[in-house]
Short mmCIF file of C-alpha atoms in Angstrom, two decimals:
data_model
loop_
_atom_site.label_atom_id
_atom_site.label_comp_id
_atom_site.label_asym_id
_atom_site.label_seq_id
_atom_site.Cartn_x
_atom_site.Cartn_y
_atom_site.Cartn_z
CA GLN A 1 282.58 27.31 29.28
CA VAL A 2 285.15 25.27 27.53
CA ALA A 3 284.11 24.29 23.99
CA TYR A 4 285.23 21.04 22.25
CA ASN A 5 285.47 22.56 18.73
CA SER A 6 286.10 26.06 17.38
CA GLN A 7 282.80 26.19 15.56
CA ASN A 8 280.81 25.99 18.80
CA ALA A 9 283.13 28.15 20.89
CA SER A 10 282.24 31.68 21.96
CA SER A 11 284.69 34.37 21.28
CA LEU A 12 285.96 36.91 23.95
CA THR A 13 287.63 40.10 23.24
CA LEU A 14 289.98 41.22 25.99
CA HIS A 15 290.45 44.93 26.54
CA THR A 16 293.47 45.73 28.70
CA GLY A 17 294.10 49.36 27.95
CA ARG A 18 297.89 48.64 27.80
CA SER A 19 300.37 49.09 24.94
CA TYR A 20 302.14 45.87 26.09
CA PRO A 21 300.95 42.30 26.70
CA VAL A 22 299.18 41.70 29.94
CA SER A 23 298.72 38.53 31.98
CA VAL A 24 294.96 37.88 32.30
CA ALA A 25 293.18 35.15 34.13
CA ILE A 26 289.80 33.96 32.64
CA PRO A 27 287.58 31.92 35.12
CA THR A 28 286.80 28.78 33.24
CA ARG A 29 284.55 25.78 33.83
CA THR A 30 285.24 22.08 33.42
CA THR A 31 288.98 22.31 32.58
CA SER A 32 291.26 19.60 31.73
CA PRO A 33 294.93 19.30 30.67
CA GLY A 34 293.83 19.71 27.13
CA THR A 35 292.27 23.17 27.78
CA VAL A 36 293.91 25.96 25.76
CA ALA A 37 293.32 29.48 24.64
CA VAL A 38 292.96 29.99 20.92
CA LEU A 39 294.02 33.45 19.43
CA MET A 40 291.65 34.49 16.54
CA LYS A 41 293.66 36.65 13.98
CA ALA A 42 292.33 39.37 11.71
CA ASP A 43 292.57 37.22 8.64
CA GLY A 44 290.37 34.64 10.27
CA SER A 45 292.99 32.10 11.24
CA GLU A 46 293.40 30.63 14.68
CA THR A 47 296.51 29.88 16.64
CA VAL A 48 296.90 27.82 19.89
CA VAL A 49 298.40 29.93 22.62
CA LYS A 50 300.99 27.37 23.74
CA THR A 51 301.71 29.10 27.02
CA SER A 52 298.17 29.36 28.21
CA VAL A 53 297.86 27.24 31.39
CA ILE A 54 295.19 26.52 34.08
CA GLN A 55 295.81 28.17 37.44
CA ASN A 56 293.39 27.99 40.34
CA GLY A 57 290.39 27.44 37.93
CA SER A 58 291.40 30.15 35.44
CA LEU A 59 292.84 29.94 32.22
CA VAL A 60 296.08 32.27 32.38
CA LEU A 61 297.89 33.94 29.44
CA ASP A 62 299.49 36.93 28.24
CA VAL A 63 297.42 38.99 25.64
CA PRO A 64 297.75 42.31 23.90
CA ASP A 65 295.01 44.97 23.95
CA GLY A 66 292.01 43.86 21.82
CA ALA A 67 293.05 40.13 21.62
CA CYS A 68 290.08 37.93 20.51
CA ILE A 69 290.29 34.47 22.02
CA LYS A 70 288.40 31.18 22.32
CA VAL A 71 288.68 28.63 25.05
CA LEU A 72 288.80 25.13 23.78
CA ASP A 73 289.59 21.54 24.97
CA ASN A 74 292.07 20.72 22.26
CA GLY A 75 293.07 17.34 23.89
CA LYS A 76 293.99 14.44 21.59
CA THR A 77 292.71 10.91 22.25
CA PHE A 78 295.25 8.06 22.31
CA ALA A 79 294.47 4.38 22.94
CA ASP A 80 297.70 3.76 24.71
CA THR A 81 297.78 6.65 27.15
CA ASN A 82 294.44 6.28 29.14
CA GLN A 83 296.12 4.39 32.12
CA HIS A 84 299.59 5.89 31.69
CA TRP A 85 301.33 7.83 34.41
CA ALA A 86 302.06 10.66 32.01
CA ARG A 87 298.48 10.78 30.65
CA ASP A 88 297.79 14.41 31.68
CA ALA A 89 301.11 15.68 30.51
CA ILE A 90 300.63 13.85 27.03
CA ALA A 91 297.20 15.66 26.74
CA PHE A 92 298.83 19.04 27.78
CA THR A 93 301.62 18.92 25.28
CA SER A 94 299.54 17.47 22.43
CA ALA A 95 296.69 19.96 22.79
CA ARG A 96 299.30 22.79 22.38
CA ASP A 97 300.32 21.19 19.02
CA LEU A 98 304.06 20.66 20.34
CA PHE A 99 304.22 17.03 19.35
CA SER A 100 301.62 14.42 18.32
CA GLY A 101 300.95 10.79 18.17
CA THR A 102 303.06 8.04 16.33
CA SER A 103 299.69 7.27 14.54
CA THR A 104 296.21 8.62 14.70
CA THR A 105 295.37 6.49 17.75
CA ALA A 106 298.70 5.80 19.43
CA PHE A 107 301.18 8.06 21.30
CA THR A 108 303.69 5.38 22.19
CA PRO A 109 304.45 7.06 25.48
CA ASP A 110 307.39 4.65 26.40
CA GLY A 111 308.98 5.03 22.94
CA PRO A 112 312.17 6.89 22.26
CA MET A 113 312.47 10.54 21.63
CA GLY A 114 315.06 11.88 19.13
CA ARG A 115 317.18 14.95 19.38
CA ASP A 116 315.70 16.38 16.26
CA MET A 117 312.23 15.83 17.63
CA LEU A 118 312.94 18.01 20.75
CA MET A 119 314.61 20.72 18.59
CA THR A 120 311.28 20.81 16.52
CA VAL A 121 309.07 20.90 19.47
CA LEU A 122 310.93 23.91 21.02
CA ALA A 123 310.92 25.57 17.58
CA ARG A 124 306.97 25.15 17.60
CA PHE A 125 306.98 26.41 21.10
CA ASP A 126 308.87 29.43 20.04
CA GLY A 127 306.21 30.23 17.25
CA VAL A 128 308.22 28.83 14.34
CA ASP A 129 306.26 27.12 11.40
CA THR A 130 308.25 23.98 11.09
CA SER A 131 306.50 22.66 8.24
CA GLY A 132 307.56 22.77 4.50
CA GLY A 133 311.28 21.76 4.80
CA SER A 134 313.04 19.16 2.83
CA THR A 135 312.64 16.89 5.93
CA TRP A 136 310.21 17.04 8.69
CA SER A 137 312.84 18.40 11.16
CA GLU A 138 314.90 20.64 8.95
CA LYS A 139 313.42 23.85 9.92
CA GLY A 140 313.19 22.96 13.69
CA MET A 141 316.88 21.91 13.67
CA ALA A 142 318.04 25.10 11.78
CA TRP A 143 316.23 27.28 14.42
CA ALA A 144 317.73 25.32 17.31
CA VAL A 145 321.39 25.66 15.85
CA ALA A 146 320.80 29.39 15.08
CA ASN A 147 319.63 30.09 18.52
CA GLY A 148 322.31 28.10 20.47
CA ILE A 149 319.83 25.56 21.59
CA SER A 150 321.83 22.67 20.05
CA ASP A 151 324.90 22.17 17.92
CA GLY A 152 322.71 20.04 15.63
CA SER A 153 324.97 16.96 16.03
CA ASP A 154 323.57 13.44 16.06
CA PRO A 155 319.95 14.65 15.08
CA THR A 156 318.48 11.16 14.91
CA GLY A 157 320.08 9.86 18.19
CA ARG A 158 318.13 9.30 21.27
CA ILE A 159 317.94 12.32 23.62
CA SER A 160 319.24 11.79 27.22
CA ARG A 161 317.69 13.18 30.13
CA GLU A 162 320.72 15.54 30.74
CA GLN A 163 320.42 16.74 26.99
CA LEU A 164 316.74 17.30 27.36
CA VAL A 165 316.98 19.72 30.19
CA THR A 166 320.01 21.35 28.87
CA MET A 167 318.22 22.36 25.71
CA LEU A 168 315.35 23.71 27.79
CA TYR A 169 317.90 25.59 30.10
CA ARG A 170 319.44 27.31 27.00
CA TYR A 171 315.91 28.13 25.77
CA ALA A 172 315.30 29.84 29.27
CA GLY A 173 318.34 31.99 28.76
CA SER A 174 320.61 29.83 30.93
CA PRO A 175 319.35 31.10 34.21
CA THR A 176 321.59 30.71 37.34
CA SER A 177 320.69 27.76 39.75
CA ASP A 178 320.45 28.68 43.41
CA SER A 179 321.34 25.11 44.30
CA LYS A 180 324.70 23.60 43.10
CA ALA A 181 324.11 20.24 44.68
CA LEU A 182 322.28 17.10 43.36
CA SER A 183 321.20 14.63 46.15
CA PHE A 184 321.08 11.55 43.97
CA GLY A 185 323.23 8.46 44.19
CA ASP A 186 324.44 8.90 40.65
CA ALA A 187 324.89 12.68 40.73
CA GLN A 188 328.68 12.30 39.90
CA SER A 189 327.68 10.79 36.56
CA VAL A 190 326.17 14.12 35.23
CA SER A 191 328.27 15.50 32.48
CA GLY A 192 330.26 18.68 33.04
CA TYR A 193 328.45 20.68 30.37
CA ALA A 194 325.00 19.82 31.91
CA ARG A 195 325.63 20.31 35.55
CA GLU A 196 324.17 23.82 35.88
CA SER A 197 321.14 22.79 33.79
CA MET A 198 320.49 19.61 35.84
CA CYS A 199 320.77 21.71 39.09
CA TRP A 200 318.33 24.20 37.65
CA ALA A 201 315.86 21.66 36.51
CA VAL A 202 315.95 19.71 39.65
CA GLU A 203 315.61 22.88 41.74
CA LYS A 204 312.53 23.98 39.75
CA GLY A 205 310.84 20.71 39.90
CA MET A 206 310.97 19.95 36.16
CA LEU A 207 313.20 16.86 36.51
CA ARG A 208 312.63 14.30 39.21
CA GLY A 209 314.60 11.23 40.13
CA TYR A 210 313.32 7.64 40.25
CA GLY A 211 312.18 5.78 43.07
CA ASN A 212 315.54 4.20 43.64
CA GLY A 213 317.15 7.55 44.43
CA LEU A 214 318.89 7.94 41.00
CA LEU A 215 318.64 10.62 38.49
CA ALA A 216 319.85 8.67 35.56
CA PRO A 217 321.18 11.66 33.54
CA LYS A 218 322.51 9.73 30.75
CA GLY A 219 319.41 7.52 30.51
CA ASN A 220 317.29 7.95 27.33
CA ALA A 221 314.22 10.09 27.88
CA THR A 222 310.93 8.51 26.64
CA ARG A 223 308.22 10.39 24.82
CA ALA A 224 306.12 10.26 28.21
CA GLU A 225 309.09 11.78 30.23
CA VAL A 226 309.64 14.54 27.62
CA ALA A 227 305.92 15.43 27.77
CA ALA A 228 306.15 15.63 31.65
CA VAL A 229 309.26 17.75 31.79
CA LEU A 230 307.78 20.01 28.93
CA LYS A 231 304.54 20.55 30.82
CA ARG A 232 306.44 21.51 33.89
CA PHE A 233 308.66 23.81 31.84
CA ILE A 234 305.80 25.48 30.26
CA GLU A 235 303.94 26.07 33.61
CA LEU A 236 307.23 27.63 34.91
CA PHE A 237 307.76 29.58 31.64
CA SER A 238 304.24 30.99 31.87
CA GLN A 239 304.73 32.16 35.49
CA THR A 240 308.02 33.89 34.74
CA ALA A 241 307.46 35.32 31.29
#
């Protein structure tokens, strides 16, 4: 049963008998987009397993032998997302502590997303502690540059849709796309550096066009759009990891 706070959650120790992490599926009741696994460490601290996802009524995650976990609804409540099209994606990403609201009560789903913010989000997804820098984004940006995710330029600029999927593509190891075609009216406007990553993102269902048949590769990605693409990316990542 999903608990709504750590104090009331039952812990579960998973014995796999393997020397390497194993994918396990834990049948779970009353799940939501905010349902996550929380790993309990030997020192008593707890860490949200960011790659834990719901599949067919079970919480699926990779665990080492002897891992002790809890199952929580870690979703956040925002007054401006209740009726928003990206509500579930926002609950999913905020529950995994990837990025939070613009205040304690608002997410500002249609607001802009900066390049530095996405670098920090991906660093957090990779397990980096991004706190404690001279600026809130310093450690995330340093990680992104060191790992070839971004060159670090224009950190406060708004991130475009093609820049968004290119960073995810690089994080995924620059996989080859089976399809080299983009069937959108503005496909020719995709930048050369982003062509492969855009084909990959569209092929995998992470990036979708608008109702007018356009992909808008150079359009600025909103916070809601980033949340939606991240949710699809994490679900794909969890299946292929």
